[in-house]
PDB file of C-alpha atoms in Angstrom:
ATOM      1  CA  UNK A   1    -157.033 126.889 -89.646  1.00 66.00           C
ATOM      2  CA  UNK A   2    -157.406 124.067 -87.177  1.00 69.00           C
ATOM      3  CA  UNK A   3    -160.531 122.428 -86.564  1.00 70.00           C
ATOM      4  CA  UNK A   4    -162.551 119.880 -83.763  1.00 71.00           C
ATOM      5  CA  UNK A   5    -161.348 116.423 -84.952  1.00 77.00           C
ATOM      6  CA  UNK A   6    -162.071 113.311 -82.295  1.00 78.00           C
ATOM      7  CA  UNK A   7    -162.397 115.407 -79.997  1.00 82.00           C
ATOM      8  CA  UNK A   8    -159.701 117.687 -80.293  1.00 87.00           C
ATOM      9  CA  UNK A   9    -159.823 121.334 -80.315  1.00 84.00           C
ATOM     10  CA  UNK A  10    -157.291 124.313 -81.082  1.00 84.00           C
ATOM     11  CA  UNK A  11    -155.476 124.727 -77.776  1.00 83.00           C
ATOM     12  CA  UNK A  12    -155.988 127.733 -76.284  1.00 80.00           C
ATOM     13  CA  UNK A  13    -154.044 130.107 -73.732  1.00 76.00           C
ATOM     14  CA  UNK A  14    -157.317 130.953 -71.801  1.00 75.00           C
ATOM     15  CA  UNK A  15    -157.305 127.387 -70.693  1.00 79.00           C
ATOM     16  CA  UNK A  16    -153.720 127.500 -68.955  1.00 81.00           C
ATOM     17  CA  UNK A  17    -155.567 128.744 -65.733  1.00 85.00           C
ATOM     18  CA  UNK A  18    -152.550 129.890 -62.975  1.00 93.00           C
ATOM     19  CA  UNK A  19    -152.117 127.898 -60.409  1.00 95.00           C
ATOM     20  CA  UNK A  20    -149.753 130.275 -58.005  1.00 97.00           C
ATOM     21  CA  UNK A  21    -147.836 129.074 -55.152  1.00 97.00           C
ATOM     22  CA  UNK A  22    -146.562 131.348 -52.381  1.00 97.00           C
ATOM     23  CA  UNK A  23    -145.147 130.592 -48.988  1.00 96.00           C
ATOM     24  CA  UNK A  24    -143.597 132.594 -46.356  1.00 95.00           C
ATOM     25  CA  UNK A  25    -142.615 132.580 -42.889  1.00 93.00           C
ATOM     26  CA  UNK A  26    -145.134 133.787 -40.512  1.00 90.00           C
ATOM     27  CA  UNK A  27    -145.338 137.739 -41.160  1.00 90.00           C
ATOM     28  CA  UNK A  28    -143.787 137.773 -44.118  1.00 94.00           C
ATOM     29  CA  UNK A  29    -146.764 138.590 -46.161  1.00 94.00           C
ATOM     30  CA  UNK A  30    -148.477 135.735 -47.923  1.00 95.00           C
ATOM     31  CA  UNK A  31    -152.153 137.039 -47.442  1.00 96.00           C
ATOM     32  CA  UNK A  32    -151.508 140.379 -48.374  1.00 97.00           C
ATOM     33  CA  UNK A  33    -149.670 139.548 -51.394  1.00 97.00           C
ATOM     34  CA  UNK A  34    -152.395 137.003 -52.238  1.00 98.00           C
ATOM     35  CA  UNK A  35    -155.189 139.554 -52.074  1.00 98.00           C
ATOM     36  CA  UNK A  36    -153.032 142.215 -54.201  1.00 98.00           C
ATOM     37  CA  UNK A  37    -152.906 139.890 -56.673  1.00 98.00           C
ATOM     38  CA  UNK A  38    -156.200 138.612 -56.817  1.00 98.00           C
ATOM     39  CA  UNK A  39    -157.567 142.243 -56.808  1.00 98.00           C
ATOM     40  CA  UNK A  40    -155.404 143.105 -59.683  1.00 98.00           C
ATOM     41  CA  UNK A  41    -156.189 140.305 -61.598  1.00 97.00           C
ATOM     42  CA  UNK A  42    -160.039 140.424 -60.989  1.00 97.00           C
ATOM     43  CA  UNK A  43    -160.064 144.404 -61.643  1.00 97.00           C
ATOM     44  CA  UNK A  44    -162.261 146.175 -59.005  1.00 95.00           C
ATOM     45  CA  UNK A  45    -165.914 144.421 -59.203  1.00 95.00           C
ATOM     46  CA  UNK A  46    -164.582 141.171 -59.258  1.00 97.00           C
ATOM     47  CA  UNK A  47    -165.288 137.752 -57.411  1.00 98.00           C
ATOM     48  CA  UNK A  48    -162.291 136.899 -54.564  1.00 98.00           C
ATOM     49  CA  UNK A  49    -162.750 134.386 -52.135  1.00 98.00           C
ATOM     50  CA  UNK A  50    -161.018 132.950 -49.782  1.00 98.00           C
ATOM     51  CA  UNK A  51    -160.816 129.133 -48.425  1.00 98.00           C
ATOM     52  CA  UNK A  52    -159.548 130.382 -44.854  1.00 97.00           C
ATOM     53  CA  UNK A  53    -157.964 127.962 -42.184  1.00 96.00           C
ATOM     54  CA  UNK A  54    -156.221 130.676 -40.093  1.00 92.00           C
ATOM     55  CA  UNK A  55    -158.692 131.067 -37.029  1.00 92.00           C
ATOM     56  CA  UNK A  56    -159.974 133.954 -38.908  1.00 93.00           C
ATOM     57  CA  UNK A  57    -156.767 135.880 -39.778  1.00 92.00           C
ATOM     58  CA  UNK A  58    -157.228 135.845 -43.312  1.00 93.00           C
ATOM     59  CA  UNK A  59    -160.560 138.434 -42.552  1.00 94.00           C
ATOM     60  CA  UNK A  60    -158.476 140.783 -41.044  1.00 94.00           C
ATOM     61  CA  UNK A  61    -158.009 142.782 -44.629  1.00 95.00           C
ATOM     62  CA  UNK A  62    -161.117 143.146 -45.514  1.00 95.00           C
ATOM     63  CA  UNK A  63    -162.294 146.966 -46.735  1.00 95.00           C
ATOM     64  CA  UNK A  64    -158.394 147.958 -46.844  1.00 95.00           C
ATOM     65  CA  UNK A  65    -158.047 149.727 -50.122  1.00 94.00           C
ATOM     66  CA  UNK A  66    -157.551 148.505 -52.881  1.00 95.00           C
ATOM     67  CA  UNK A  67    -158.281 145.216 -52.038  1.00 97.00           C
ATOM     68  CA  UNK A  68    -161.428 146.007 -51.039  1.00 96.00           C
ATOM     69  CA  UNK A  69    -164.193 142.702 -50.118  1.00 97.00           C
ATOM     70  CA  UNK A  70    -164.055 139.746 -50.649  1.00 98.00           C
ATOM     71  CA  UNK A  71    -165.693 136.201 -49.584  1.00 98.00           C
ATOM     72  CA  UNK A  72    -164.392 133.465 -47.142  1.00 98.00           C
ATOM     73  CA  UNK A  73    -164.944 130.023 -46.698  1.00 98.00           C
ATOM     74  CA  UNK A  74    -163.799 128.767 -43.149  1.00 97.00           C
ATOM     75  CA  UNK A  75    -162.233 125.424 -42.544  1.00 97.00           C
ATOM     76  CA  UNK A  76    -162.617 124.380 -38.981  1.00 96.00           C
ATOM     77  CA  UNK A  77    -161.291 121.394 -36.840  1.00 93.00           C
ATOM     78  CA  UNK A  78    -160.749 119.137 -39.425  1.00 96.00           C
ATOM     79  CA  UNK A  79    -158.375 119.953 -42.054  1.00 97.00           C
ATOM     80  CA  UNK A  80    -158.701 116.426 -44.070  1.00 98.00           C
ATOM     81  CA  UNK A  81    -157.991 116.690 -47.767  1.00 97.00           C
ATOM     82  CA  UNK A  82    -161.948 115.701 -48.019  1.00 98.00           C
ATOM     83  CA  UNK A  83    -162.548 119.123 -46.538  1.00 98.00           C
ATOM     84  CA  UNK A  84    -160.826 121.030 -48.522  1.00 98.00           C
ATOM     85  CA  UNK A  85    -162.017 119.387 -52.041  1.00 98.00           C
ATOM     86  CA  UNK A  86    -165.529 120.247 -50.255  1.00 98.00           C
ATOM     87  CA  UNK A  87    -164.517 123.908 -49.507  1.00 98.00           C
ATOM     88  CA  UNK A  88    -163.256 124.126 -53.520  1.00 98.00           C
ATOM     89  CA  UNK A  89    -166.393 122.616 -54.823  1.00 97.00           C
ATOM     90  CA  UNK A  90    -168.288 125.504 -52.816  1.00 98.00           C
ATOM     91  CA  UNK A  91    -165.771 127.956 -53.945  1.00 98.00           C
ATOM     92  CA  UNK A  92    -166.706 127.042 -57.532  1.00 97.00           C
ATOM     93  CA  UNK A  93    -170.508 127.409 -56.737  1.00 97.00           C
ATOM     94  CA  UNK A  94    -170.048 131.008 -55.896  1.00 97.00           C
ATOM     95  CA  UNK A  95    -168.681 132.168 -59.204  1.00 95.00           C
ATOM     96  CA  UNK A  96    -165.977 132.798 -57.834  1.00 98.00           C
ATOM     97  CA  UNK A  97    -163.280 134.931 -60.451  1.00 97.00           C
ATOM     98  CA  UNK A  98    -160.299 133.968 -58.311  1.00 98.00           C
ATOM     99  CA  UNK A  99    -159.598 131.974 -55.001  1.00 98.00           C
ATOM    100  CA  UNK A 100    -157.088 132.319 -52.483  1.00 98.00           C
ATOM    101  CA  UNK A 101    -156.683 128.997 -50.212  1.00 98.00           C
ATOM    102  CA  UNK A 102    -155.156 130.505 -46.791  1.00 94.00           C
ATOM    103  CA  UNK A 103    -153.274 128.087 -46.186  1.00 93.00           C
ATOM    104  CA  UNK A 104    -152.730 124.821 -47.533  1.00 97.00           C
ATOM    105  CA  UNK A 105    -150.182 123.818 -45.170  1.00 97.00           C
ATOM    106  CA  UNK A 106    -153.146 122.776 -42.983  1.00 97.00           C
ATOM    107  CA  UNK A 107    -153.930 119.834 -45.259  1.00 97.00           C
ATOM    108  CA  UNK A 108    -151.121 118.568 -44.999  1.00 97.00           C
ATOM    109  CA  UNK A 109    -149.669 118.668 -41.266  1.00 96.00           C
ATOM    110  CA  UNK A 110    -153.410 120.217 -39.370  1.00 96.00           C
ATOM    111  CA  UNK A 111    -155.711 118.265 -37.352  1.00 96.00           C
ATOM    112  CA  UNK A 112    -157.162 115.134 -39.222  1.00 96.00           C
ATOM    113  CA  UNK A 113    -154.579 116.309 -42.533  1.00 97.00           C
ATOM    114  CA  UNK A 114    -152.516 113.834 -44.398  1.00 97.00           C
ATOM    115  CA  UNK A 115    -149.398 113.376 -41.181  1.00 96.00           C
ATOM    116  CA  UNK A 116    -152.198 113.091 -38.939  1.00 97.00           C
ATOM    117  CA  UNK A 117    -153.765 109.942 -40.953  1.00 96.00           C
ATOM    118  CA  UNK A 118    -150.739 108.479 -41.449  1.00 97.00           C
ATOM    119  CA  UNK A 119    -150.042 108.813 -37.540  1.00 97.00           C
ATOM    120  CA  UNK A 120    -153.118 107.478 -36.735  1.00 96.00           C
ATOM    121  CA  UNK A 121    -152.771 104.503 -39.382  1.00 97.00           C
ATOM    122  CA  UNK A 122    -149.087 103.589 -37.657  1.00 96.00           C
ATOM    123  CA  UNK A 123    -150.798 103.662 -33.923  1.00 96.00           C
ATOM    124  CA  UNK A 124    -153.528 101.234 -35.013  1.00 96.00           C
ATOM    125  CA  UNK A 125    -151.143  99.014 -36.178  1.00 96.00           C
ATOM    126  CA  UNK A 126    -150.565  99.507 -39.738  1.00 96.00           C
ATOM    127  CA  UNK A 127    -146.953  98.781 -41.533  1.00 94.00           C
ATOM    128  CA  UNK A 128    -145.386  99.655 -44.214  1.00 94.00           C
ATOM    129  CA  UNK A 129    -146.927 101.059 -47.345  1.00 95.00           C
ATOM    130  CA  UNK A 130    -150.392 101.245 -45.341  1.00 96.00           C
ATOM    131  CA  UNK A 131    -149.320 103.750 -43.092  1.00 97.00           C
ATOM    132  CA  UNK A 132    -148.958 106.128 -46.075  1.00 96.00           C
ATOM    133  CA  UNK A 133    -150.977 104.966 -48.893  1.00 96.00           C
ATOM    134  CA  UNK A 134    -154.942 105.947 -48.060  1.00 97.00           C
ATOM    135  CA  UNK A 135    -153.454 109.414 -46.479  1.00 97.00           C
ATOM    136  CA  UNK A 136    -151.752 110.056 -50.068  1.00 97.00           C
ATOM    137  CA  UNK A 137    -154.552 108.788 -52.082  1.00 97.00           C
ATOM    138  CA  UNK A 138    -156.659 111.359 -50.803  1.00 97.00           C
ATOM    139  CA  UNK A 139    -154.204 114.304 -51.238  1.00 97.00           C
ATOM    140  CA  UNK A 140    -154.101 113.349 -54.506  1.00 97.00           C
ATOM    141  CA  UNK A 141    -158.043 113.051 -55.275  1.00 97.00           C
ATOM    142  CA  UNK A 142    -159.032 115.491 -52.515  1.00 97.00           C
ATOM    143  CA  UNK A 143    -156.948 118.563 -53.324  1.00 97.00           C
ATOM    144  CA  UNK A 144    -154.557 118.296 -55.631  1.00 96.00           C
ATOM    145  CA  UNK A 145    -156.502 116.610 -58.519  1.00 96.00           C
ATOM    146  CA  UNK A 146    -159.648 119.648 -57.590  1.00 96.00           C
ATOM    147  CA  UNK A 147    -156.800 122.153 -57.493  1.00 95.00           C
ATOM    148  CA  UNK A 148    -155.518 121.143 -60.643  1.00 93.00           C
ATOM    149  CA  UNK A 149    -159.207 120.703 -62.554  1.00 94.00           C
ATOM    150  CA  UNK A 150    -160.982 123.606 -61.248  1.00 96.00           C
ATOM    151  CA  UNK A 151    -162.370 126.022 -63.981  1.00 95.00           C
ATOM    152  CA  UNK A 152    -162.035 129.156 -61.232  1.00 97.00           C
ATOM    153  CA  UNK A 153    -159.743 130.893 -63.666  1.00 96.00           C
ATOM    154  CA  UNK A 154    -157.087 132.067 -61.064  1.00 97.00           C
ATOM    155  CA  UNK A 155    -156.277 129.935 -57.708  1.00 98.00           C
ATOM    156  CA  UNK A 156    -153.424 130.883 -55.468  1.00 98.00           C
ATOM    157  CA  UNK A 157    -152.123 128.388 -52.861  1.00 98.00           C
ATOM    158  CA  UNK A 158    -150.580 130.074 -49.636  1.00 97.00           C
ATOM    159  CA  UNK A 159    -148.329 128.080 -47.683  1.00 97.00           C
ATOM    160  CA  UNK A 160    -146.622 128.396 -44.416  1.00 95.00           C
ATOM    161  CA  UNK A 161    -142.851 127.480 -44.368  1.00 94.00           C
ATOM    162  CA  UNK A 162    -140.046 126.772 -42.315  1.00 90.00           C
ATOM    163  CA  UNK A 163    -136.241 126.135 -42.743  1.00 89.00           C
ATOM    164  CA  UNK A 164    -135.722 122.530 -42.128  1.00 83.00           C
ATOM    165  CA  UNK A 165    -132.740 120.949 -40.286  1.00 83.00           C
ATOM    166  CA  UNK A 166    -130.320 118.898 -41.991  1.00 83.00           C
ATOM    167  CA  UNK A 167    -126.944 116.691 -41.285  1.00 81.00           C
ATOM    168  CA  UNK A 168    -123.798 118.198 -42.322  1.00 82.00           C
ATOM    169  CA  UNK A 169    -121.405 115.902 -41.050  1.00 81.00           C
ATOM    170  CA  UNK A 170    -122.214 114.652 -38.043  1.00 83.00           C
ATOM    171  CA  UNK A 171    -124.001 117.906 -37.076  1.00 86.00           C
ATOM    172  CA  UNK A 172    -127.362 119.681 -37.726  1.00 86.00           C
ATOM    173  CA  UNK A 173    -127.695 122.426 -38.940  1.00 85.00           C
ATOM    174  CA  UNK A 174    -130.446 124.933 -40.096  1.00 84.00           C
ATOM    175  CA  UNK A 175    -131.292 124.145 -44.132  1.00 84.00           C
ATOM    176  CA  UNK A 176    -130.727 127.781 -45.870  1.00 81.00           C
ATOM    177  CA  UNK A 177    -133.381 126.592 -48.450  1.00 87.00           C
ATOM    178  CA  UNK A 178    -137.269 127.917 -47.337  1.00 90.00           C
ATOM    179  CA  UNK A 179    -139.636 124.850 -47.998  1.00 92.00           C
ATOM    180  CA  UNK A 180    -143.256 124.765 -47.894  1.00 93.00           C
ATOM    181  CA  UNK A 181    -144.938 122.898 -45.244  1.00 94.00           C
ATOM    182  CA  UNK A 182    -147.160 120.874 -47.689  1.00 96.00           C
ATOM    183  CA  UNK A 183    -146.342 117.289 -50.002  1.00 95.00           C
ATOM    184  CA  UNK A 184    -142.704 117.895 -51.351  1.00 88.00           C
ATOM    185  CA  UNK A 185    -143.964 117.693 -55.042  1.00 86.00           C
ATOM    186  CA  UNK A 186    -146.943 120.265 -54.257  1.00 92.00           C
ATOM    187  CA  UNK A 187    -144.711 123.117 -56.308  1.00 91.00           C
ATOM    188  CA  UNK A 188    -144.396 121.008 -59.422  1.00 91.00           C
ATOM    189  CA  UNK A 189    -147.663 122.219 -60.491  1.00 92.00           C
ATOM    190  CA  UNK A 190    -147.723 125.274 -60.170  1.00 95.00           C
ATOM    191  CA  UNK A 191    -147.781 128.266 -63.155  1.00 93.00           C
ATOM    192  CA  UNK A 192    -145.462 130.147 -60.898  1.00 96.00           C
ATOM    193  CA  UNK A 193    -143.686 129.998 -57.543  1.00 96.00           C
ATOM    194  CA  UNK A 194    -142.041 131.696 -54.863  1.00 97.00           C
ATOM    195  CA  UNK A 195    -141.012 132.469 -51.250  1.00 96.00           C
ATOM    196  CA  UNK A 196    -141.667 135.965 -49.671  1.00 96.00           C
ATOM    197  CA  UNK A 197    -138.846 137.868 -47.647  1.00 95.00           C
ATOM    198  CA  UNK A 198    -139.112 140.074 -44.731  1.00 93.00           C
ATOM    199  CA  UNK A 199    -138.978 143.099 -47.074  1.00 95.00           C
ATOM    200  CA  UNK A 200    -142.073 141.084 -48.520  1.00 95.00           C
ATOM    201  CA  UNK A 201    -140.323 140.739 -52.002  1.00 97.00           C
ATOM    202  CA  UNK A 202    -141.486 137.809 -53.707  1.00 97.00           C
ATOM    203  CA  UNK A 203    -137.924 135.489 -54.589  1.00 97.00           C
ATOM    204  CA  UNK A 204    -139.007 133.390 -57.410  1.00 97.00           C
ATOM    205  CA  UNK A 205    -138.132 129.815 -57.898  1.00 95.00           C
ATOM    206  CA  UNK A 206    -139.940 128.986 -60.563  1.00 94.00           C
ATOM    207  CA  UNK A 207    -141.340 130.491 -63.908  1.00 95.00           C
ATOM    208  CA  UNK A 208    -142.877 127.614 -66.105  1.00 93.00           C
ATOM    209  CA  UNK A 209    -142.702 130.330 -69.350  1.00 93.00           C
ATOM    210  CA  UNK A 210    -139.939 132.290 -68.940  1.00 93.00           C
ATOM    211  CA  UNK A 211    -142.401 135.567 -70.168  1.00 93.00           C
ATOM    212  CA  UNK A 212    -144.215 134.809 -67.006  1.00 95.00           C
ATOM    213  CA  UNK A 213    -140.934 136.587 -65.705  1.00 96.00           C
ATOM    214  CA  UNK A 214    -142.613 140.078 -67.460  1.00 96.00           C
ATOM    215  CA  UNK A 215    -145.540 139.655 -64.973  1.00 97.00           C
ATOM    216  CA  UNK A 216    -144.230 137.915 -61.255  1.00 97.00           C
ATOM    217  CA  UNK A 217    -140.524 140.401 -60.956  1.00 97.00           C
ATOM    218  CA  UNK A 218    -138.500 138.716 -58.890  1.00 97.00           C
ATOM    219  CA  UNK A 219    -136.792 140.268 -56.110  1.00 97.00           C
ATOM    220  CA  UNK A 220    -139.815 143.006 -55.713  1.00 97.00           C
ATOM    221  CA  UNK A 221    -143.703 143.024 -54.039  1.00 97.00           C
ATOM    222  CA  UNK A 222    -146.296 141.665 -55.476  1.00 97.00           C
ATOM    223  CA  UNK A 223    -148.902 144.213 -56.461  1.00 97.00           C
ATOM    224  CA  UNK A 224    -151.934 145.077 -58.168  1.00 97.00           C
ATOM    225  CA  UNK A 225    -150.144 145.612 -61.135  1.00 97.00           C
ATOM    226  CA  UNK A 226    -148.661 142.033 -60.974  1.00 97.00           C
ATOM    227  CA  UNK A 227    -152.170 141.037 -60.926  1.00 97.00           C
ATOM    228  CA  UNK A 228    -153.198 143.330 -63.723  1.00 97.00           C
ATOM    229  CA  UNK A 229    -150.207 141.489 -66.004  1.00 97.00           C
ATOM    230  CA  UNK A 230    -151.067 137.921 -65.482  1.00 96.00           C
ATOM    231  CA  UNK A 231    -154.879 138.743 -66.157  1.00 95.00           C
ATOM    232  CA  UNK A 232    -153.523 139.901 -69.786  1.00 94.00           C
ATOM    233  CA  UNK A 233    -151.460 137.102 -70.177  1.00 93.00           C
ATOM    234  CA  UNK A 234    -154.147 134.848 -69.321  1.00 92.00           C
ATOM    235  CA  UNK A 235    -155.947 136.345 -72.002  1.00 89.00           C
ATOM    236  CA  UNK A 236    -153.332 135.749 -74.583  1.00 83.00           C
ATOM    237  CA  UNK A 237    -151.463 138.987 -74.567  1.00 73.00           C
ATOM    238  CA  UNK A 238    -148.084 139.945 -73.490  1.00 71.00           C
ATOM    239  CA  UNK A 239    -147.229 141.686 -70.193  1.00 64.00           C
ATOM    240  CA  UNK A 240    -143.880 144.161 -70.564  1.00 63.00           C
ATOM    241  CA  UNK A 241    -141.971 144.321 -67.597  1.00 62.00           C
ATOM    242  CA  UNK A 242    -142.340 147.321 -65.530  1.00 67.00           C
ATOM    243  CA  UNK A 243    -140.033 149.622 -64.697  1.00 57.00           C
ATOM    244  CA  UNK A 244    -138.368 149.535 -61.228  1.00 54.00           C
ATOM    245  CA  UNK A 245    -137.182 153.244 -61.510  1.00 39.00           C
ATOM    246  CA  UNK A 246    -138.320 155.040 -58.306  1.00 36.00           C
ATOM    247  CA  UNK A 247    -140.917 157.790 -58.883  1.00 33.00           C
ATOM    248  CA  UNK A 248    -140.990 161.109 -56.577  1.00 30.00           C
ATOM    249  CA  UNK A 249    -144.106 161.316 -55.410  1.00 29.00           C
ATOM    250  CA  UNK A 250    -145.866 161.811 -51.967  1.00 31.00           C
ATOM    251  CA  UNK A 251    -145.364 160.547 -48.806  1.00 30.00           C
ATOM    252  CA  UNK A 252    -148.373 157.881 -48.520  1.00 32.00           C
ATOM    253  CA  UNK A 253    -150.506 157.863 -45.360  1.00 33.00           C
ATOM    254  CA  UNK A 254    -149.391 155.389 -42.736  1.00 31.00           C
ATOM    255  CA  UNK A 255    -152.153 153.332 -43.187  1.00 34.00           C
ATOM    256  CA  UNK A 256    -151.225 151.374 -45.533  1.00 33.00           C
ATOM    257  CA  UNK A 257    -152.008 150.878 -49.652  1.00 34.00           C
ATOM    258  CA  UNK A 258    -154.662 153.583 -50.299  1.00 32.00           C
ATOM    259  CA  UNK A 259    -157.466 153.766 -53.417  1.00 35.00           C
ATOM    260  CA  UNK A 260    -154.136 154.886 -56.183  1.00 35.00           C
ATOM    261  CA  UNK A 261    -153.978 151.749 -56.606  1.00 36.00           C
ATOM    262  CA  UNK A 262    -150.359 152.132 -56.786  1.00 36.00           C
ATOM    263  CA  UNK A 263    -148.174 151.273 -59.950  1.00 37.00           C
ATOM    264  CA  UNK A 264    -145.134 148.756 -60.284  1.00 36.00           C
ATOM    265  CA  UNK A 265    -142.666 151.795 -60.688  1.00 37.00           C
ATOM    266  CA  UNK A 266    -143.197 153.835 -57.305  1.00 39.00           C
ATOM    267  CA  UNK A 267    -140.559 150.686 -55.697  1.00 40.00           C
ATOM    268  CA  UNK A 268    -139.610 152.208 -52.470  1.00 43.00           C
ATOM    269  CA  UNK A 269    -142.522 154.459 -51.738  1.00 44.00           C
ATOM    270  CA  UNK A 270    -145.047 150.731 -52.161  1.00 46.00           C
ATOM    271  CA  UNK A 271    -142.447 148.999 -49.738  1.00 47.00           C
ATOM    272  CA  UNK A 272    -143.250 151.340 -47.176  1.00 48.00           C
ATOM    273  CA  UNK A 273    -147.065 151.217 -47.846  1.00 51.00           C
ATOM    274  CA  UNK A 274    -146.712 146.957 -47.607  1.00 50.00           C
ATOM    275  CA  UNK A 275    -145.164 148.017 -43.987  1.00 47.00           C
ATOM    276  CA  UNK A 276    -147.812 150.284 -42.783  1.00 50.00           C
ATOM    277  CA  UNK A 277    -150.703 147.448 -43.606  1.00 52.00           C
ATOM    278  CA  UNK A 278    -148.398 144.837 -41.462  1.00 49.00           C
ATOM    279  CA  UNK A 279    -147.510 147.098 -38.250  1.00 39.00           C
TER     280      UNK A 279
END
């Protein structure tokens, strides 16, 4: 049996708190597939909040079942990395039991974010390494060192995305890759990440354990049952992938995910509930 020595202590799975990155063209789902996973992974009388920076989008799913409530913690007018690691030390004074940061694209190309400092550094006459290092500096400390410390035991970073040009040749041309609008090494840290599709599927692109595979399916939805796996991994168990067999069941009501909490097998029939929460 291992024991403290210098300071050392027997590692421990519960410390591995996810860090989960998702981005998505606008539409495509991000928010809703945040919350879904938050819920599951907080179980029903759970803590979610919500660092939002959307003009008060990110509110607009509150009370839809089986999300249910959660907190939010607006960002304003000035989306400097300093305001976020502000909005994350408040998030860890409520308690929270998971945090969703809506999005975190806004740090990084928003009013008073990391471009705009560097912009502002060039038109006051700044050269070189100058222009850049200050705005970077304070990504670093601001956000990603308070993402990456944060005892909150579940964070999920939402990101907008685009498909950026590039030269083939002596042409442009749209990239077919989806990047996140945020720093280009932002997904190295994270547990898992992904993009999400018009169908709302979450395409993975990376699993740092490969049984992480058991809880985030690619090429499916996220759902409360994705969030119900990674809380048991988190606690040191194992989640079993589930079954992607299509159950006959019951048309659901148009409105949208209902109180059944819906399980990872009913494939089509949860599609078509992720549809009537978007219309």
């Amino acid at each position: 049996r291992l024991i403290m020595n210098a300071g050392f202590r027997p590692a421990a799975k519960s410390e591995a708190k996810p860090l989960i990155g998702l981005y998505a063209e606008s539409g495509n789902g991000k928010t809703w597939s945040a919350l879904l996973l938050a819920r599951g992974y907080v179980g029903p009388n759970g803590r979610i909040g919500m660092i939002e920076t959307e003009g008060g989008r990110g509110e607009a799913y509150v009370g839809r079942e089986p999300v249910g409530e959660y907190l939010v913690r607006p960002i304003r007018g000035d989306f400097s990395s300093q305001e976020y690691g502000k909005a994350i030390d408040d998030a860890e004074k409520a308690n929270l039991n998971a945090l969703l940061i809506d999005s975190a694209s806004h740090e990084w190309e928003g009013a008073g974010g990391v471009l705009a400092m560097a912009a502002k550094n060039d038109a006051e006459g700044k050269k070189g390494v100058l222009v850049w290092q200050q705005p970077k500096i304070n990504h670093q400390r601001h956000f990603m060192l308070r993402l990456m410390q944060t005892p909150i035991p579940l964070v999920i970073v939402c990101m907008r995305a685009k498909y950026p040009m590039v030269q083939k040749g002596s042409n442009w041309a749209r990239s077919e890759v989806l990047e996140p609008k945020q720093a280009d090494d932002i997904l190295f840290e994270m547990f898992v990440h992904g993009w999400i599709d018009s169908e709302h599927k979450l395409n993975v692109t990376k699993y740092t354990l490969p049984e992480l595979a058991n809880v985030f399916v690619d090429k499916q939805p996220i759902s409360i049952d994705t969030g119900r796996r990674l809380a048991e991994w988190a606690k040191g168990g194992t989640a079993s992938q589930p079954t992607k067999e299509p159950v006959t069941a019951k048309a659901p009501a148009p409105s949208g995910p209902s109180g059944d909490q819906s399980g990872a097998g009913d494939w089509p029939e949860y599609v078509e509930r992720w549809n009537g929460i978007l219309e």
